[in-house]
Structure formats: structure tokens, C-alpha cells
Coordinates of C-alpha atoms and ligand atoms in Angstrom, one line a residue:
M1 CA 15.9 25.1 -33.3
V2 CA 17.2 26.1 -29.9
K3 CA 21.0 26.8 -29.9
L4 CA 23.1 24.8 -27.5
L5 CA 25.9 26.8 -25.9
H6 CA 29.2 25.2 -25.3
D7 CA 32.6 25.9 -23.7
K8 CA 33.6 28.2 -26.5
D9 CA 30.5 30.4 -25.9
A10 CA 31.4 31.1 -22.3
D11 CA 34.2 33.2 -20.9
M12 CA 35.3 32.6 -17.3
S13 CA 37.2 35.9 -17.1
V14 CA 34.0 37.7 -16.0
M15 CA 34.3 35.8 -12.7
Q16 CA 37.8 37.2 -12.0
G17 CA 37.9 38.9 -8.6
K18 CA 34.3 37.8 -7.8
T19 CA 33.3 35.6 -4.9
V20 CA 30.4 33.2 -5.2
A21 CA 28.5 32.4 -2.0
V22 CA 26.8 29.0 -2.3
I23 CA 23.9 29.2 0.2
G24 CA 23.0 25.6 1.3
F25 CA 25.4 22.7 1.0
G26 CA 23.1 19.9 0.0
S27 CA 22.7 17.9 -3.2
Q28 CA 23.1 20.8 -5.5
G29 CA 25.1 23.1 -3.2
R30 CA 27.9 20.8 -2.4
N31 CA 28.4 19.5 -5.9
Q32 CA 28.1 22.8 -7.7
A33 CA 30.4 24.4 -5.2
L34 CA 33.1 21.7 -5.6
S35 CA 33.1 22.0 -9.4
M36 CA 33.1 25.8 -9.4
R37 CA 36.1 25.8 -7.0
D38 CA 37.9 23.2 -9.2
S39 CA 37.4 25.6 -12.1
G40 CA 39.1 28.4 -10.3
I41 CA 36.1 30.4 -8.9
N42 CA 36.4 31.8 -5.4
V43 CA 33.6 30.0 -3.6
I44 CA 32.5 30.4 0.0
I45 CA 29.6 28.6 1.7
G46 CA 26.7 30.0 3.7
A47 CA 25.2 27.4 6.0
R48 CA 23.8 26.9 9.5
P49 CA 25.5 24.8 12.2
G50 CA 25.0 21.1 11.5
A51 CA 25.8 18.3 9.1
S52 CA 26.1 20.5 6.0
W53 CA 28.3 23.1 7.7
D54 CA 30.6 20.3 8.9
M55 CA 30.9 18.7 5.5
A56 CA 31.7 22.1 3.9
V57 CA 34.5 22.6 6.4
E58 CA 35.7 19.1 5.8
D59 CA 35.8 19.9 2.0
G60 CA 38.0 22.8 2.8
F61 CA 35.6 25.6 2.1
E62 CA 35.4 28.9 4.0
V63 CA 32.1 28.5 5.8
M64 CA 30.0 31.1 7.6
D65 CA 26.4 31.9 8.4
V66 CA 24.1 32.8 5.5
A67 CA 24.0 36.5 6.3
A68 CA 27.8 36.8 6.5
A69 CA 28.3 34.8 3.3
S70 CA 25.7 37.0 1.5
A71 CA 27.4 40.1 2.7
K72 CA 30.8 39.0 1.6
A73 CA 30.0 37.6 -1.8
D74 CA 29.3 39.2 -5.2
V75 CA 27.1 36.4 -6.4
I76 CA 24.7 34.8 -4.0
H77 CA 23.7 31.4 -5.4
I78 CA 20.8 30.2 -3.4
L79 CA 20.7 26.4 -3.2
L80 CA 18.5 25.9 -0.2
P81 CA 15.3 23.7 -0.5
D82 CA 12.7 25.8 -2.3
E83 CA 10.3 25.7 0.6
R84 CA 13.0 27.5 2.8
H85 CA 13.9 30.3 0.4
K86 CA 11.3 32.7 1.6
Q87 CA 12.3 32.6 5.3
V88 CA 16.0 32.5 4.8
Y89 CA 15.9 35.2 2.2
E90 CA 13.9 37.5 4.4
E91 CA 16.0 36.9 7.5
S92 CA 19.6 36.7 6.2
I93 CA 19.9 37.6 2.5
K94 CA 17.6 40.5 1.7
A95 CA 19.5 43.1 3.6
N96 CA 22.7 42.0 1.8
M97 CA 21.4 42.3 -1.7
T98 CA 23.2 45.6 -2.3
D99 CA 23.8 47.3 -5.6
G100 CA 26.0 45.5 -8.1
K101 CA 25.3 42.0 -6.6
V102 CA 23.9 39.0 -8.4
L103 CA 21.1 36.9 -7.1
S104 CA 21.4 33.4 -8.5
C105 CA 19.5 30.1 -8.2
S106 CA 19.1 26.7 -9.8
H107 CA 15.3 26.7 -10.0
G108 CA 13.1 29.7 -10.7
F109 CA 10.3 28.6 -8.3
S110 CA 10.8 31.3 -5.6
I111 CA 11.2 34.2 -8.0
I112 CA 8.3 33.1 -10.3
F113 CA 5.8 32.4 -7.5
G114 CA 6.9 35.4 -5.4
M115 CA 8.5 33.7 -2.4
I116 CA 11.5 35.8 -3.1
P117 CA 10.3 39.3 -4.1
A118 CA 12.7 40.1 -6.9
P119 CA 15.0 43.0 -5.7
S120 CA 15.2 45.7 -8.5
N121 CA 18.8 46.7 -7.9
V122 CA 20.7 43.5 -8.7
D123 CA 21.1 40.9 -11.5
I124 CA 18.9 37.9 -11.2
I125 CA 20.1 34.8 -12.9
M126 CA 19.6 31.0 -13.0
V127 CA 22.2 28.3 -13.6
A128 CA 20.3 25.0 -13.5
P129 CA 22.0 21.7 -14.1
K130 CA 19.4 19.2 -15.5
G131 CA 20.3 16.4 -13.1
P132 CA 20.7 15.4 -9.5
G133 CA 23.7 17.1 -7.8
T134 CA 25.7 13.9 -7.4
E135 CA 25.3 13.0 -11.0
V136 CA 26.2 16.5 -12.2
R137 CA 29.4 16.2 -10.2
K138 CA 30.1 12.7 -11.4
A139 CA 29.9 13.9 -15.0
F140 CA 32.2 16.8 -14.3
L141 CA 34.8 14.5 -12.7
E142 CA 34.6 12.2 -15.7
G143 CA 35.7 15.2 -17.9
F144 CA 32.2 15.7 -19.4
G145 CA 29.2 17.4 -17.9
C146 CA 25.5 17.4 -17.4
P147 CA 23.4 19.5 -19.7
G148 CA 21.9 22.6 -18.1
L149 CA 19.8 25.7 -18.5
I150 CA 20.6 29.4 -17.9
A151 CA 18.2 32.2 -17.6
V152 CA 18.4 35.9 -16.9
H153 CA 15.4 37.4 -15.1
Q154 CA 16.9 40.8 -14.6
D155 CA 20.1 42.3 -16.1
K156 CA 21.1 45.3 -14.1
S157 CA 24.8 45.2 -14.8
G158 CA 24.7 44.3 -18.5
K159 CA 26.8 41.3 -17.6
A160 CA 24.1 38.9 -16.2
R161 CA 24.1 36.5 -19.1
D162 CA 28.0 36.4 -19.1
I163 CA 28.0 35.5 -15.4
A164 CA 25.4 32.8 -15.8
L165 CA 27.3 31.3 -18.7
A166 CA 30.6 31.5 -16.8
M167 CA 29.1 29.7 -13.8
A168 CA 27.6 27.1 -16.1
K169 CA 31.0 26.5 -17.7
A170 CA 32.6 26.2 -14.3
E171 CA 30.2 23.4 -13.4
G172 CA 30.9 21.6 -16.7
L173 CA 27.4 22.2 -18.1
T174 CA 28.7 23.8 -21.3
R175 CA 30.7 20.7 -22.0
A176 CA 27.4 18.9 -22.6
G177 CA 25.5 21.9 -23.7
V178 CA 23.5 24.7 -22.1
M179 CA 20.1 26.0 -23.3
E180 CA 18.9 29.6 -22.7
C181 CA 15.4 30.0 -21.4
T182 CA 13.2 32.2 -19.3
F183 CA 12.6 31.8 -15.5
E184 CA 9.0 31.0 -16.4
Q185 CA 9.9 28.2 -18.9
E186 CA 12.3 26.6 -16.5
T187 CA 10.0 26.7 -13.5
Y188 CA 6.9 25.4 -15.3
E189 CA 8.7 22.8 -17.4
D190 CA 10.7 21.5 -14.5
L191 CA 7.6 21.1 -12.2
F192 CA 5.7 19.6 -15.1
G193 CA 8.4 17.1 -15.9
E194 CA 9.0 15.9 -12.4
Q195 CA 5.3 15.6 -11.5
N196 CA 4.1 13.9 -14.7
V197 CA 6.9 12.0 -16.3
L198 CA 10.1 11.6 -14.3
C199 CA 9.1 11.2 -10.7
G200 CA 5.3 11.3 -10.6
G201 CA 4.3 9.2 -13.6
L202 CA 7.2 6.9 -13.8
V203 CA 7.0 5.9 -10.1
D204 CA 3.4 4.9 -10.4
L205 CA 3.9 3.1 -13.7
M206 CA 6.7 1.0 -12.0
K207 CA 4.6 0.4 -8.9
Y208 CA 1.5 -0.6 -10.8
G209 CA 3.5 -3.0 -12.9
F210 CA 5.2 -4.5 -9.9
E211 CA 1.9 -4.8 -7.9
T212 CA 0.1 -6.4 -10.8
L213 CA 2.6 -9.2 -11.2
V214 CA 3.0 -9.8 -7.4
E215 CA -0.8 -9.9 -6.9
A216 CA -1.1 -12.4 -9.7
G217 CA 1.4 -14.7 -7.8
Y218 CA 4.6 -14.0 -9.6
P219 CA 7.8 -13.8 -7.5
A220 CA 8.4 -10.3 -6.3
E221 CA 12.1 -10.5 -7.2
M222 CA 11.3 -11.2 -10.8
A223 CA 8.6 -8.4 -10.8
Y224 CA 11.2 -6.0 -9.5
F225 CA 13.7 -6.9 -12.3
E226 CA 11.0 -6.6 -14.9
C227 CA 9.2 -3.4 -13.8
V228 CA 11.9 -1.4 -12.0
H229 CA 15.5 -2.5 -12.7
E230 CA 15.1 -2.8 -16.4
V231 CA 13.7 0.7 -16.7
K232 CA 17.2 2.1 -16.6
L233 CA 18.5 -0.2 -19.3
I234 CA 15.7 0.8 -21.6
V235 CA 16.0 4.5 -20.9
D236 CA 19.7 4.4 -21.5
L237 CA 19.1 3.1 -25.0
V238 CA 16.5 5.8 -25.7
I239 CA 18.9 8.5 -24.5
E240 CA 21.7 7.0 -26.6
G241 CA 19.8 6.7 -29.9
G242 CA 16.1 7.5 -29.5
I243 CA 13.0 5.3 -29.2
Q244 CA 13.8 3.6 -32.6
K245 CA 17.3 2.6 -31.4
M246 CA 15.7 1.0 -28.3
N247 CA 13.2 -0.7 -30.5
S248 CA 16.0 -2.1 -32.8
V249 CA 17.7 -3.7 -29.8
I250 CA 14.6 -5.2 -28.1
S251 CA 12.9 -8.2 -29.7
N252 CA 10.3 -7.8 -32.4
T253 CA 7.9 -9.4 -29.9
A254 CA 8.6 -6.6 -27.4
E255 CA 8.3 -4.0 -30.1
W256 CA 5.0 -5.4 -31.3
G257 CA 3.7 -5.4 -27.7
E258 CA 4.8 -1.8 -27.3
Y259 CA 2.8 -0.7 -30.3
V260 CA -0.4 -2.7 -29.6
N261 CA -0.6 -2.7 -25.8
G262 CA 1.2 0.5 -24.7
P263 CA -1.5 2.9 -26.0
K264 CA -4.1 0.8 -24.2
I265 CA -2.3 1.3 -20.9
I266 CA -1.3 5.0 -21.2
T267 CA -4.5 6.2 -22.8
P268 CA -5.3 9.7 -24.2
D269 CA -7.1 10.7 -20.9
V270 CA -3.7 10.6 -19.3
K271 CA -2.7 13.5 -21.6
E272 CA -5.9 15.4 -20.6
R273 CA -4.8 15.1 -16.9
M274 CA -1.3 16.2 -17.8
K275 CA -2.8 19.3 -19.4
Q276 CA -4.8 20.0 -16.2
S277 CA -1.6 19.5 -14.2
L278 CA 0.3 22.0 -16.4
K279 CA -2.5 24.5 -15.8
E280 CA -2.3 24.1 -12.0
I281 CA 1.5 24.7 -12.2
E282 CA 1.2 27.8 -14.4
T283 CA -1.6 29.4 -12.3
G284 CA 0.5 28.9 -9.1
K285 CA -2.1 26.5 -7.6
F286 CA 0.5 23.8 -7.1
A287 CA 3.0 26.2 -5.6
R288 CA 0.4 27.6 -3.2
E289 CA -0.6 24.1 -2.0
W290 CA 3.0 23.0 -1.6
M291 CA 4.0 26.1 0.4
A292 CA 0.9 25.5 2.6
E293 CA 2.1 22.0 3.2
A294 CA 5.6 23.2 4.0
E295 CA 4.3 25.8 6.4
S296 CA 2.4 23.2 8.3
G297 CA 5.5 21.2 8.9
C298 CA 5.3 18.9 5.8
K299 CA 3.1 16.4 7.7
N300 CA 1.6 14.9 4.6
L301 CA 5.0 14.7 2.9
L302 CA 6.5 12.9 5.8
A303 CA 3.6 10.5 6.0
K304 CA 3.8 9.6 2.3
R305 CA 7.5 9.1 2.6
E306 CA 7.0 6.7 5.4
T307 CA 4.3 4.8 3.5
L308 CA 6.5 4.4 0.5
G309 CA 9.3 3.0 2.6
K310 CA 6.9 0.2 3.6
H311 CA 5.9 -0.7 0.0
E312 CA 7.1 -4.2 -1.1
V313 CA 8.8 -2.7 -4.2
E314 CA 11.1 -0.8 -1.9
I315 CA 11.8 -3.7 0.4
I316 CA 12.5 -6.2 -2.4
G317 CA 14.6 -3.6 -4.2
K318 CA 16.8 -3.1 -1.2
Q319 CA 17.3 -6.8 -0.8
I320 CA 18.2 -7.2 -4.5
R321 CA 20.7 -4.3 -4.5
E322 CA 22.4 -5.9 -1.5
L323 CA 22.7 -9.2 -3.4
F324 CA 24.3 -7.2 -6.4
E325 CA 26.8 -5.6 -4.0
K326 CA 27.8 -8.9 -2.5
N327 CA 28.8 -10.4 -5.9
Ligands
LIG401 P1 18.9 19.8 -0.5 O1 17.8 19.5 0.3 O2 19.8 18.7 -1.0 O3 19.9 20.8 0.3 C1 19.5 21.8 1.0 C2 20.7 22.5 1.8 O4 20.1 23.6 2.4 C3 21.3 21.6 2.9 O5 22.7 21.8 2.9 C4 20.6 22.2 4.2 O6 21.5 22.2 5.3 C5 20.5 23.7 3.8 N1 19.5 24.4 4.6 C6 18.2 24.1 4.8 N2 17.7 25.1 5.5 C7 18.6 25.9 5.8 C8 18.7 27.1 6.6 N3 17.6 27.6 7.2 N4 19.9 27.8 6.7 C9 21.0 27.3 6.1 N5 21.0 26.2 5.4 C10 19.8 25.5 5.2 O7 18.4 20.7 -1.7 P2 18.7 20.5 -3.2 O8 20.1 20.6 -3.5 O9 17.9 19.4 -3.7 O10 18.0 21.8 -3.8 C11 18.5 23.1 -3.8 C12 18.0 23.9 -5.0 O11 18.5 23.3 -6.2 C13 16.5 24.0 -5.0 O12 16.2 25.3 -5.5 C14 16.1 23.0 -6.1 O13 14.9 23.2 -6.7 C15 17.3 23.1 -7.0 N6 17.6 22.0 -7.9 C16 17.7 20.8 -7.3 C17 18.0 19.7 -8.2 C18 18.1 18.3 -7.6 O14 18.3 17.3 -8.3 N7 18.2 18.1 -6.2 C19 18.1 19.8 -9.6 C20 18.1 21.2 -10.1 C21 17.8 22.2 -9.2 P3 21.3 21.4 6.7 O15 22.2 20.2 6.6 O16 21.7 22.4 7.7 O17 19.8 21.1 6.7
LIG402 MG1 13.5 19.1 -11.4

């Protein structure tokens, strides 16, 4: 059984006198930076001129370009989009990874797939909240925290694990519980989960359900409630007490339908395709293809984003959320 690390297992004193440069002030960057600062860590921001830079200034941070922040800080916590790591690292960070520093991130992608060639003279750590940045911050402000992962890829100083744990504590992650893992485990599992279950997987399940009802002539609003909105209510019950807890709250009719029909919809060949997906992640095939897409300007990504925006499930969903807000 994996041990969960909590507040008592982490000691913030290792961060005394240390400056953390959060590079990138987006979903993770902003929210992690705010919580670390609230917990007493000296945080500076590395950004480029634009919206993120302005927001960091508004939040009262010391903001500078990425090279200057990397030069000034002891811990360089890279929270740029993964597809930008290679270029920004080469141009602005690499020369500043001098002895004694710590290279940190929230996803092992760039280290594992070689976009950032691991420098041999520094600690390399990961502090990865297991949730979207805004939700991690929300949990922190509520006095609790989001669970997270820490990993040490290289321990040059002998203090790499202590630093990762202290940063996790500062972000509230040890309040919920932190698991230790390797960079490989986090990278492969994270990609697998988001492609097969959480984002890919779930999105298509919801869309197919919605489309089936609408194409059969049922009102789109009802189909949205049934196949999208209720997902959260059901998932909340599973998280609170497991699948059996959820089953104890839904009707016996729903539970019977789950047992007899669910396995006919999500059939064992889905699992075979998941195994194939895991292989493509582990061999680097997915990463190579995604980086090629990013290098070509994300043309396909942008086209898919636009197509999704036109799907009826998104249009109806927006209308329904507006009705909720009005009441
Ligand atoms: P976002 O896209 O939300 O934010 C990226 C930030 O990087 C923006 O502030 C953007 O600023 C900045 N940026 C982009 N290019 C440059 C550049 N060339 N120079 C300086 N700044 C730049 O990213 P996320 O927060 O989603 O992801 C960051 C990391 O966290 C990734 O490694 C990701 O895998 C990881 N992660 C993300 C999670 C999530 O839920 N989102 C969960 C766990 C980990 P600008 O306004 O200038 O474009
Ligand atoms: Mg993820």
C-alpha cells in the first residue's frame, strides 16, 4: 500500500532563504504561485510581456523575463505549456541552471521524453497537484487541499525530496495527501488517464449519449441533463464513498441497468485499445506526434477546438448554464 504523506511529513524550513521562480503564470502557475506565497515562500514570476505578465503584476508579484527569473531563483519551477518547454528552456533557462539550483515542474513530460535534456548538476523534482489549477487553489483557500504527487528525478543536493515535499506543503497538497512516485510513473499515468478516462473517454461517452437521444427526437435540453450534467453528481458520490455508495443512492432500477447494460456498451475491446494507447504513450509515440503537431503551429488542435465549439452539446450546455445563473 502506497503511503500518503501529510503536513507532518513535510518541513517548510528547507525553503528558508530560497527563492522560487514560477515560470509561466497560467492555470497552474498563477494558482501554485499564490498558494506558495501565502505559505511564506519567496516567489518571483518569469513571464513574457502580455496578459499573464500583467496579471502577475496585479497580483503583486515581482515579475521579470524568464531568463532573469531563472538567474535570480534557487528553484526554477517550470509551469509553461508542455509544448513550449523545449524552446523556452533552450533560450532562457538552460544557461541559468547553475550548480546548486533546482529544476522543478508539475508534469514529467519534458524530462521523460527529452524535450528538456536533464542537466546533471542540479536537483530535478516534480510537484504535481492532481487537479486543474483553479480547483487546487480553491481547495487551498477552503483550508483543505488537492491531492498531489512528488517525484525526484535527480538528487544532487541530498535535499531534493525535502524541497519537493515543502513545496507540496506550501500548496496545500499534503493537507489532502501526497504520493511519491517516479517521473516515468507520473508522466505515463497522467497521459493515460487524461486520454482514456478523464478527458478522452469521458467526453466521447457524454457526446455519444447526448447524440443518441437527440437523434432519436428527445429534447436536447433533457439529453444534456441526462448525459452531461448528471455526470458530476454521480462522480461526486463515487469519490465520496466508492461505486457501491453511488449504487446505494441510485434506484435499484438504475443499478440493475448498470450491471446488465453497462458492460454491453463499454466492452472488453475498449480495454484492448486502452492497452494499445498505454504502449503508444510509453514508447514516446504519442509525445513525438504531439510535438510534431505543436511545431506545425497546432493546426489540427485548433481545428478540433473549433469543431467542438459548434457541437450541439456545447451550445445547449451554454444556454442551460445561463438559465442556472439567472435563477
Ligand atoms: P497554461 O497554458 O494555463 O499556462 C501557460 C503559461 O505559460 C501562461 O501564463 C503563458 O503566458 C505562459 N507562456 C507560454 N509561452 C511562454 C513563453 N514563451 N514565455 C513565457 N511564458 C510563456 O498551462 P498549464 O498551467 O495548464 O500547464 C503548465 C504545466 O503544468 C504543464 O507542464 C502541465 O502539464 C502541468 N499541469 C497542468 C495541469 C492542469 O490542470 N492545467 C495539472 C497538472 C500539471 P502568456 O499569457 O504570455 O501566453
Ligand atoms: Mg493531467
